[in-house]
Short mmCIF file of C-alpha atoms in Angstrom, two decimals:
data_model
loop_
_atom_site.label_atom_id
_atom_site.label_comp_id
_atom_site.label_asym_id
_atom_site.label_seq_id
_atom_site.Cartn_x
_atom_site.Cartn_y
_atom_site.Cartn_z
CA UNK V 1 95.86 115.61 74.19
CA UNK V 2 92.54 116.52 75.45
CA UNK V 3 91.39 113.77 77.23
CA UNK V 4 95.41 113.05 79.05
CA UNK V 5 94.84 114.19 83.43
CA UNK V 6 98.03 115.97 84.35
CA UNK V 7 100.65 113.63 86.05
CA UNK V 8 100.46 112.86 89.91
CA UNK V 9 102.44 114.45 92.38
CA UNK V 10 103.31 113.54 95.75
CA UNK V 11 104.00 117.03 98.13
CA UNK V 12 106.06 116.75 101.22
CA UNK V 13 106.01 120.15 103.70
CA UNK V 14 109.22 120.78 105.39
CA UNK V 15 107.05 122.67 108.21
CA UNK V 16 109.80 124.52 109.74
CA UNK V 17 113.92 125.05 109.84
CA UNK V 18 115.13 121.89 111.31
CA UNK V 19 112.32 119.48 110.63
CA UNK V 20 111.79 117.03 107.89
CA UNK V 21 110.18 117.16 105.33
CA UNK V 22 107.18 115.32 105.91
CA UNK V 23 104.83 113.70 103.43
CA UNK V 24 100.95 115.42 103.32
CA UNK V 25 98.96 114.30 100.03
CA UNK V 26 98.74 114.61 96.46
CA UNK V 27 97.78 116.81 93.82
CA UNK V 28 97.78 117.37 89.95
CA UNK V 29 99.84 119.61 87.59
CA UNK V 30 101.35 119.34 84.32
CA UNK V 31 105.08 120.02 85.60
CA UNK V 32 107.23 120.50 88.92
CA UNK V 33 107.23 124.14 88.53
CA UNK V 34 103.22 123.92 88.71
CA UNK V 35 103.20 121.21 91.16
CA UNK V 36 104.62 123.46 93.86
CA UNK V 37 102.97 126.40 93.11
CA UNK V 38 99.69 124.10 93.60
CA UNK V 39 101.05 122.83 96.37
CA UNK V 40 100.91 125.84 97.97
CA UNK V 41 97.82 126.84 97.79
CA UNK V 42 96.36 123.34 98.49
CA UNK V 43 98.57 122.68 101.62
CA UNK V 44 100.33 125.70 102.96
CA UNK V 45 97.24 128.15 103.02
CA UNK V 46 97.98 128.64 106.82
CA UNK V 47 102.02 128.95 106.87
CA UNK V 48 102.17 124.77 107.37
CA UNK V 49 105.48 125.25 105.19
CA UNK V 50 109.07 127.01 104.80
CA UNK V 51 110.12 124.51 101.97
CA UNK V 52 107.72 122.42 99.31
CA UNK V 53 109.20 119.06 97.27
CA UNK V 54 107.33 117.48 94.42
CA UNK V 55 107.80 114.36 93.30
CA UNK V 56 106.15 112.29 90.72
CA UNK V 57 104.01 109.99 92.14
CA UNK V 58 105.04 106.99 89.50
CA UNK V 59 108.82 107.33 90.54
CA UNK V 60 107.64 106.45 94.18
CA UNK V 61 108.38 102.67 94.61
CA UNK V 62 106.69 101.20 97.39
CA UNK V 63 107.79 98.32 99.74
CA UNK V 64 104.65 95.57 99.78
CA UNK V 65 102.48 94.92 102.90
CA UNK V 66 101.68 91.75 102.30
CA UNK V 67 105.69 91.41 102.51
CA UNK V 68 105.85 93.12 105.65
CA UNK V 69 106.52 89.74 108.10
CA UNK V 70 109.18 88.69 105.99
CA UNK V 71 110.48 92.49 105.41
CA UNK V 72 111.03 93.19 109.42
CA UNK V 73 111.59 90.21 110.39
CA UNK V 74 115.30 90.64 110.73
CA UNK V 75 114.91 93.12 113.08
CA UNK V 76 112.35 91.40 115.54
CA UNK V 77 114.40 89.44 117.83
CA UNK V 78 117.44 91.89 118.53
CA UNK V 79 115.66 93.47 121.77
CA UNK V 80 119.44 94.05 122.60
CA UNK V 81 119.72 97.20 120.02
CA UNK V 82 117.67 99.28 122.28
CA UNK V 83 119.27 100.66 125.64
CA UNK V 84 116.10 99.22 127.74
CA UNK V 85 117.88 95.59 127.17
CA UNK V 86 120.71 96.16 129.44
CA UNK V 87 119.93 96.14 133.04
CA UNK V 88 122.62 98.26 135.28
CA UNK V 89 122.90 99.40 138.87
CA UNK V 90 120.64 102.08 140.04
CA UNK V 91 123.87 103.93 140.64
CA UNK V 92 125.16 104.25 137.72
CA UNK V 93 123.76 107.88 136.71
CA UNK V 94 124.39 110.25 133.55
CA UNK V 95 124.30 106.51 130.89
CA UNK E 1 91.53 82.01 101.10
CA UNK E 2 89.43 85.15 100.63
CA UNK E 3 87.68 84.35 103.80
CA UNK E 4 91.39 84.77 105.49
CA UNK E 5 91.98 87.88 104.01
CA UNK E 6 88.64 88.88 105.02
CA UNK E 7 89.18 88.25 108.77
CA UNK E 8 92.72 89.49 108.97
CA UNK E 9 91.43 92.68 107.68
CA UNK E 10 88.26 92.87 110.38
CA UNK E 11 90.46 91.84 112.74
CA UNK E 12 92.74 95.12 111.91
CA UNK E 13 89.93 97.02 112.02
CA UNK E 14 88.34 95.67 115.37
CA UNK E 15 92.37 96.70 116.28
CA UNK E 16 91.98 100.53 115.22
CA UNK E 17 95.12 99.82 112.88
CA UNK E 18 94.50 101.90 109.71
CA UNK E 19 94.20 100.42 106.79
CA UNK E 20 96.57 102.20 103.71
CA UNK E 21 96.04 101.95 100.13
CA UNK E 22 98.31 99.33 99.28
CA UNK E 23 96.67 97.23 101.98
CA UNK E 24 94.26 94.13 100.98
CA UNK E 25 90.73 95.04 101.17
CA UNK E 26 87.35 93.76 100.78
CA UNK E 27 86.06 94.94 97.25
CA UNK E 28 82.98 96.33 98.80
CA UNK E 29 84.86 98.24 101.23
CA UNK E 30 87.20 99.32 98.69
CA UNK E 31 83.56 101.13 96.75
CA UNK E 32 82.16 101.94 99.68
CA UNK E 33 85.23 104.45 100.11
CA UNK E 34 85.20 105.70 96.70
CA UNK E 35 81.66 106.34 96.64
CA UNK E 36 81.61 108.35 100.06
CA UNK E 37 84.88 109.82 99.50
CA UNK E 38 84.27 111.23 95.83
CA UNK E 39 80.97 112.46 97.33
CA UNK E 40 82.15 113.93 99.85
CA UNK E 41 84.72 116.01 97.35
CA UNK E 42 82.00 116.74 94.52
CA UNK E 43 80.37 118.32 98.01
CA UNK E 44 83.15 120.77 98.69
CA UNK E 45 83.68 121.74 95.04
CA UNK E 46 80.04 122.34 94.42
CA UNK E 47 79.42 124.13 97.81
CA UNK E 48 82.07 126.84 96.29
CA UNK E 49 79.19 127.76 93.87
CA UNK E 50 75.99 128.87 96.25
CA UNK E 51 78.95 131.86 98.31
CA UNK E 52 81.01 132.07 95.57
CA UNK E 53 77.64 134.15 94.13
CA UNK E 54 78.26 136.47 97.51
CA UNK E 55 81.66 137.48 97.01
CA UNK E 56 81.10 140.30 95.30
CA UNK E 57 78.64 141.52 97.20
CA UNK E 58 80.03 141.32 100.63
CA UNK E 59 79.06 143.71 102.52
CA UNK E 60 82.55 144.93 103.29
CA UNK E 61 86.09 144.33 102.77
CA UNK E 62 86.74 142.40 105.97
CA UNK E 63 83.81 139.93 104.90
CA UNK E 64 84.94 139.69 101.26
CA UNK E 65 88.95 139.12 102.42
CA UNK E 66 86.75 136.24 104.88
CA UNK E 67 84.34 134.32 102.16
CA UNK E 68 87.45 134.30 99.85
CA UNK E 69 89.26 132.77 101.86
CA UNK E 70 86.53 130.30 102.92
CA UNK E 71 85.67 129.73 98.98
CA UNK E 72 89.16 129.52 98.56
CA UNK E 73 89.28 126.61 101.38
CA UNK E 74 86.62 124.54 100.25
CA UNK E 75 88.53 124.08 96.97
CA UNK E 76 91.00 122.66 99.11
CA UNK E 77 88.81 120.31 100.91
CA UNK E 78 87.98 118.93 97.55
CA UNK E 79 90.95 118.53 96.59
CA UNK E 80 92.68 116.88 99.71
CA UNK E 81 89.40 114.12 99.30
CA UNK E 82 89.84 113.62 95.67
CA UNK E 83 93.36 112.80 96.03
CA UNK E 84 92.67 110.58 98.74
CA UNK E 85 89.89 108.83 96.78
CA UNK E 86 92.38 108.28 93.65
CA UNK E 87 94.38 106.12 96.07
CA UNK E 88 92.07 103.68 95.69
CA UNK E 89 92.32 103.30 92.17
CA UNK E 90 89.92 105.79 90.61
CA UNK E 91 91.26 108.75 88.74
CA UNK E 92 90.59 112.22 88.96
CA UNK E 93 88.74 112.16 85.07
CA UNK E 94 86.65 109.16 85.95
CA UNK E 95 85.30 111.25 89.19
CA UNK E 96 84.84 114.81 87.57
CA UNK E 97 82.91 112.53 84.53
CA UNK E 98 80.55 110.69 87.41
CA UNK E 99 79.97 114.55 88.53
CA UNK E 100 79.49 115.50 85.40
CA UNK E 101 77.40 112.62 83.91
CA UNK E 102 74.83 113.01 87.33
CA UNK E 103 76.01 109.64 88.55
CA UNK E 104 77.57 110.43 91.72
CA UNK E 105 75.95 112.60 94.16
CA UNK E 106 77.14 115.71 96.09
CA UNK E 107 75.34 116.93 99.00
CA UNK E 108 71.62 118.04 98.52
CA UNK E 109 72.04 121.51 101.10
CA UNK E 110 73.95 123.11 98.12
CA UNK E 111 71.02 122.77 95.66
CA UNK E 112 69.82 125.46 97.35
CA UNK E 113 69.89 129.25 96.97
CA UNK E 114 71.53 131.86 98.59
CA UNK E 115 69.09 134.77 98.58
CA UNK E 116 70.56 137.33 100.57
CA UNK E 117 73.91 137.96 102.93
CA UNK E 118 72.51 136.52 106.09
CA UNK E 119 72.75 133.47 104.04
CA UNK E 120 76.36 133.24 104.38
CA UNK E 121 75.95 134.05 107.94
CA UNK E 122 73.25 130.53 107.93
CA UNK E 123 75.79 128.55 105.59
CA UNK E 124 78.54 129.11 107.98
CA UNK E 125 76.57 128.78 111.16
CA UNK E 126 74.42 125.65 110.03
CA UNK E 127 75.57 124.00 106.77
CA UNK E 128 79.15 124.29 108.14
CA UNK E 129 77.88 123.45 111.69
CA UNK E 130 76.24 119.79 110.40
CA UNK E 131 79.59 119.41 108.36
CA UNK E 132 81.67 119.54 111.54
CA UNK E 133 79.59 117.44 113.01
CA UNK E 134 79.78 114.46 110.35
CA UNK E 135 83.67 115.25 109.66
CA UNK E 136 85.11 115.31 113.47
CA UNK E 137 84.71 111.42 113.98
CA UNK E 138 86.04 110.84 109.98
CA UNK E 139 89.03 111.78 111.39
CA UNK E 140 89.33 108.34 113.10
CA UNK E 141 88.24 106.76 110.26
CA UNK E 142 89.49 103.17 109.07
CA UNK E 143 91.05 104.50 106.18
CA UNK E 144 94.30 106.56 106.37
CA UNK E 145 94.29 108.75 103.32
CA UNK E 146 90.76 109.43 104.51
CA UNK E 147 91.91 109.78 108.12
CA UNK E 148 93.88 112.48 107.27
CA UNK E 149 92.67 114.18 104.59
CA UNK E 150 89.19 114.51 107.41
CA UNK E 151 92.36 116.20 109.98
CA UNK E 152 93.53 118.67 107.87
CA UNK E 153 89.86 119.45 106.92
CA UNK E 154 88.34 119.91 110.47
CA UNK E 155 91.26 122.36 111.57
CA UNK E 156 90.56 124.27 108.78
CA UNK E 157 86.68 124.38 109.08
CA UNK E 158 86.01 125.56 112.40
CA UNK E 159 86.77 129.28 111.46
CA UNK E 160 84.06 128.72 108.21
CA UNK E 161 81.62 127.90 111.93
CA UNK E 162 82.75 130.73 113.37
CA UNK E 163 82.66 133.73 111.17
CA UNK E 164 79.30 132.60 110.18
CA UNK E 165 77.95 132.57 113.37
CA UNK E 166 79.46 136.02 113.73
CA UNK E 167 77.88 137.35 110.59
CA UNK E 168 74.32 136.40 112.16
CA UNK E 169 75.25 137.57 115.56
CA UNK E 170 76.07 140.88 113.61
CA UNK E 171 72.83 141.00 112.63
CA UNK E 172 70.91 139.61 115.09
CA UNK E 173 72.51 143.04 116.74
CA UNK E 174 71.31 145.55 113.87
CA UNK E 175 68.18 147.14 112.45
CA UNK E 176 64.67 145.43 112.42
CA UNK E 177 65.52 144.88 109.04
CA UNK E 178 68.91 143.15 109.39
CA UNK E 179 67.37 140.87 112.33
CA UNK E 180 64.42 139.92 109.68
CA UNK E 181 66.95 139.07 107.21
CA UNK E 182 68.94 136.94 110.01
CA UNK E 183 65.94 135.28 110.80
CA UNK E 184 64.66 134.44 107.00
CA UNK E 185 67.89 133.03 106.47
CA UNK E 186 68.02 130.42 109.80
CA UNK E 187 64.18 129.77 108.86
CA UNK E 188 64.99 128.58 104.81
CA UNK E 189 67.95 126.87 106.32
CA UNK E 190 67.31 124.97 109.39
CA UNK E 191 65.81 121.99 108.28
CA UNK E 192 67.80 121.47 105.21
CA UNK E 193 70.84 121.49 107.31
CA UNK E 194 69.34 118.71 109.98
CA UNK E 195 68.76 116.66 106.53
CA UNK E 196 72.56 116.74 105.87
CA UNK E 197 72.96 113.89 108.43
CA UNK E 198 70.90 111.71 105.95
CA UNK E 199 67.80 109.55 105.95
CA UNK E 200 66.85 107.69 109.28
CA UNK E 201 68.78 104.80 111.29
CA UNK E 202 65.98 102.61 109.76
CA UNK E 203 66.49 103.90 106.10
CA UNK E 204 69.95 104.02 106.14
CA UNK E 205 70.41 100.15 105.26
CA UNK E 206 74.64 100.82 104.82
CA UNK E 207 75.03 101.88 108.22
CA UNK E 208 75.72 98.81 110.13
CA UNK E 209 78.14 97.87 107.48
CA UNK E 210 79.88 101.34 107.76
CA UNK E 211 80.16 101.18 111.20
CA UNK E 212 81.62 97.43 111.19
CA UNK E 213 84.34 98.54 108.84
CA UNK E 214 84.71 102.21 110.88
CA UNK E 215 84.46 104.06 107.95
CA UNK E 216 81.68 105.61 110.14
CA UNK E 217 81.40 106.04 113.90
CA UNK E 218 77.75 107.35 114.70
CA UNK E 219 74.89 106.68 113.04
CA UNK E 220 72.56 109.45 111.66
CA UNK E 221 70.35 109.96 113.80
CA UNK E 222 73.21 110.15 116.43
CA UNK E 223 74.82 113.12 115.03
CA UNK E 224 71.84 114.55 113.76
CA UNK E 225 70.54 114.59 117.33
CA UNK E 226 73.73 116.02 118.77
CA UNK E 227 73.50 118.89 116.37
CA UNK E 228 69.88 119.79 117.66
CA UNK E 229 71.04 120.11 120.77
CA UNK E 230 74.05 122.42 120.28
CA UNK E 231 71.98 124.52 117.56
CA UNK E 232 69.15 124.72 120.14
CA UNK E 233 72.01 126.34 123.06
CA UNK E 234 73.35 128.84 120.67
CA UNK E 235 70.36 130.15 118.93
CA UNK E 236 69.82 131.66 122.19
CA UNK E 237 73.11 133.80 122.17
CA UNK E 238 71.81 135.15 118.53
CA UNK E 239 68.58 135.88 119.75
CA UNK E 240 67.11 134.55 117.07
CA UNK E 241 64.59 131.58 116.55
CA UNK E 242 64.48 127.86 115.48
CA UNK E 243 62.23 127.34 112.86
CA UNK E 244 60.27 124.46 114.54
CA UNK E 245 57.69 124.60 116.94
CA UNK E 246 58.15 121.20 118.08
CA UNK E 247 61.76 121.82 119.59
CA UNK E 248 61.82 121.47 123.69
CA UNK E 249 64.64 119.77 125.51
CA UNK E 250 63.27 117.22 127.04
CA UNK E 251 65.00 116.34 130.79
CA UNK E 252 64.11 112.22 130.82
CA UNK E 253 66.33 111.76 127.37
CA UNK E 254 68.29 114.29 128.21
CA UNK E 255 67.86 116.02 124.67
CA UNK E 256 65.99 118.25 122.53
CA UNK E 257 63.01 116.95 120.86
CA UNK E 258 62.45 118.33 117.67
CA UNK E 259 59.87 118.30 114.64
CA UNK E 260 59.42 116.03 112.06
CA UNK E 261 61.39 115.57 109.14
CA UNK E 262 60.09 116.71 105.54
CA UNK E 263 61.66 113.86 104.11
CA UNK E 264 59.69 113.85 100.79
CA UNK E 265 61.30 117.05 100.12
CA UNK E 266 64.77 115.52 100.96
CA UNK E 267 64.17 112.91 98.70
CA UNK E 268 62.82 115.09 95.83
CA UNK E 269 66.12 117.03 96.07
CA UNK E 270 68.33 114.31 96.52
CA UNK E 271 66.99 112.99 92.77
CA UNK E 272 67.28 116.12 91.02
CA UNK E 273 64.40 118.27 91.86
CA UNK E 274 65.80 120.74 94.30
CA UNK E 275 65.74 124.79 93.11
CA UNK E 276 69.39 124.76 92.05
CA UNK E 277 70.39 121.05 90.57
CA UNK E 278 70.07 121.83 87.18
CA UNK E 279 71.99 125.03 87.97
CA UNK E 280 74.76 123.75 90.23
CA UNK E 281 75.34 120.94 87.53
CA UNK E 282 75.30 123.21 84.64
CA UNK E 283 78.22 125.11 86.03
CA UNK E 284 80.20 122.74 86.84
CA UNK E 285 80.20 121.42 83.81
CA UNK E 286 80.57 125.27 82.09
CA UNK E 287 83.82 125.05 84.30
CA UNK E 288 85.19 121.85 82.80
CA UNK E 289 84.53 122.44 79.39
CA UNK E 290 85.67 126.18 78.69
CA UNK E 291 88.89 125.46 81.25
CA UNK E 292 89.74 122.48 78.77
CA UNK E 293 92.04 124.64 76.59
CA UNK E 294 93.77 125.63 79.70
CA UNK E 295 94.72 122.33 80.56
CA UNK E 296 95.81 121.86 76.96
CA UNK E 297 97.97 124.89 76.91
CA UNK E 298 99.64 123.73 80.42
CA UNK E 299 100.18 120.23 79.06
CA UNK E 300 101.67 121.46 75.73
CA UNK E 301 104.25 123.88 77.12
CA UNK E 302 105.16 121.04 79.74
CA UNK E 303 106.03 118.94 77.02
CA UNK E 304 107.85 121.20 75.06
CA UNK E 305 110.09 121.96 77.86
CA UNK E 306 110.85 118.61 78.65
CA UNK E 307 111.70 118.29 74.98
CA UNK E 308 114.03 121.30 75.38
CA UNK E 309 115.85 119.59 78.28
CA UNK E 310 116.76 116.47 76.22
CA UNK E 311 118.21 118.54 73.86
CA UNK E 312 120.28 120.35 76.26
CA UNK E 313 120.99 117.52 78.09
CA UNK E 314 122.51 115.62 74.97
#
């Protein structure tokens, strides 16, 4: 028992109403109840949050980098899902 | 095949595209990291100890609330870095145990004492100062975690700058005997705190590498010279002096010249022979040992409620 670290947690700060929560680092505690506690004094000691979630870093599952071409590469040539791709009349306003 | 890898991975770099844990990286770069990292983390958790042995001597309640809160911050620095350092692959255990075990090194400036209050006045001006200094370009550093771990760190550190440089403008302002004290302080700490920046350009043989890979943007000497210069300006506001006759800007270089370096006394610390290693070490690992039943304890009653759950839940 001794000589087992406390699991890995991954915190994410929802910084205010509205906003996501966003992803900021990792820390150790034996459960969720501790992880957020910690997490609060590690990464909210200047009001950063309104809203803390844990998770445990092993259920993260990762895409791979070295995967990434093949991964995206669906969405490389469709330059005609962003508005930039269409080219209209200077008059048109308000689209 | 390795030599690909190895020249996609410069070729980020020369880009300024980060590289994240998961990325492929050059083994060396990959220790490189760990080592400075987990140094750098040791640093923060050890500098707790040399004002932690102020706080409860503060001189009032507004400077106790202040170093507590500094303390208090410094824990987190060390724990933002070591978390950053475990995404390469090291654990938390196998960094406290290189602490512990004298392998890895922390910074030398916290192997020594803090012998009165204007200390923590010094600490904050100087030790915090040279900190800044070396931190502000990690924040561009190569490696993400690392990257951002340096942000959260420098926003955070500039008030530990600031209230020390207040606490020795305070008593720059005071009695003959609070202006001594000031000035004993600045004098033990000065050239300790121009060490921080490490040995010379041309005994600092990982530089070049360093700065390759981006894990560093300025050299030593570089920093160490722009500190000089921005000590030199505000020592001037405190009234006080710079322990070194030597110091005089000099207008063709366009920067202060200062004294030479005791480095036989930097090196002497550095390997274990500083006033406070033993010390600093010893309570550290005082810390470790007597907090192991607390760790026990919290793993214990974790796993009994997850036991509890199960049953519930069937």
């Amino acid at each position: 028992m001794s000589n087992t670290e406390w699991p890995l947690w991954e915190v994410f700060i929802r910084s205010k109403q509205g906003l996501d929560h966003k992803h900021v680092g990792s820390l150790h505690a034996a459960d969720a109840q501790m992880a957020i506690e910690n997490a609060r004094d590690v990464y909210t000691r200047r009001m950063e949050g309104v809203s803390i979630w844990v998770v445990e870093s092993k259920y993260v599952h990762a895409s791979n980098p070295a995967e990434a071409g093949a991964l995206y590469d669906p969405a490389n040539d469709k330059a005609y899902r962003h508005p930039t791709f269409y080219h209209l009349p200077d008059e048109v306003k308000h689209m | 095949m390795e030599r690909d890898f190895e020249e996609i991975f410069q070729d980020k770099i020369d880009q300024e595209i980060k590289i994240e844990p998961k990325d492929w990286m050059p083994e060396k770069y990959r220790q490189t990291l760990i080592r400075q990292i987990s140094q750098h983390a040791h640093s923060e958790i050890v500098g707790m100890l040399p004002e932690g042995n102020w706080i409860t001597r503060a001189p009032n309640l507004r400077r106790k609330a202040i170093l507590i809160a500094k303390v208090q911050d410094e824990a987190g620095h060390g724990l933002y870095l070591y978390s950053a350092a475990e995404t390469l692959g090291i654990t938390r255990d196998e960094m406290y145990a290189q602490l512990h075990s004298g392998k890895a090194k922390y910074s030398s400036i916290f192997n020594y004492p803090t012998l009165s209050w204007a200390d923590i006045g010094a600490i904050g001006w100087l030790v915090d100062g040279a900190a800044i200094m070396n931190q502000v370009p990690l924040c561009r550093s190569s490696f993400g975690p690392y990257a951002r771990a340096m942000v959260r760190v420098c926003k955070e550190e500039s008030f530990h700058q600031r209230q020390g440089f207040e606490i020795l403008l305070t008593l720059g302002k005071g009695t003959e005997a609070q202006k001594r004290m000031a000035q004993d302080a600045i004098n033990r700490w000065w050239w300790p705190s121009i060490m921080m920046f490490g040995p010379t350009d041309d005994e600092s043989p990982n530089t070049i590498q360093s700065m390759k890979w981006k894990i560093k943007r300025f050299t030593n000497d570089e920093l160490r010279q722009k500190f000089v210069d921005v000590c030199a300006e505000q020592i001037k506001i405190l009234g006080l002096t710079i322990p070194d006759k030597d110091l005089k800007w000099n207008e063709s270089t366009g920067h202060y010249d200062f004294g030479k370096i005791n480095w036989d006394e930097f090196w002497q610390v550095v390997q274990g022979n500083g006033p406070c290693n033993k010390q600093r070490l010893e309570t550290r690992k005082k810390a470790w040992e007597e907090g192991a039943w607390v760790r026990e304890a919290a793993s214990a009653y974790a796993e009994k409620r997850k036991q509890k759950q199960v049953v519930t839940a069937a």
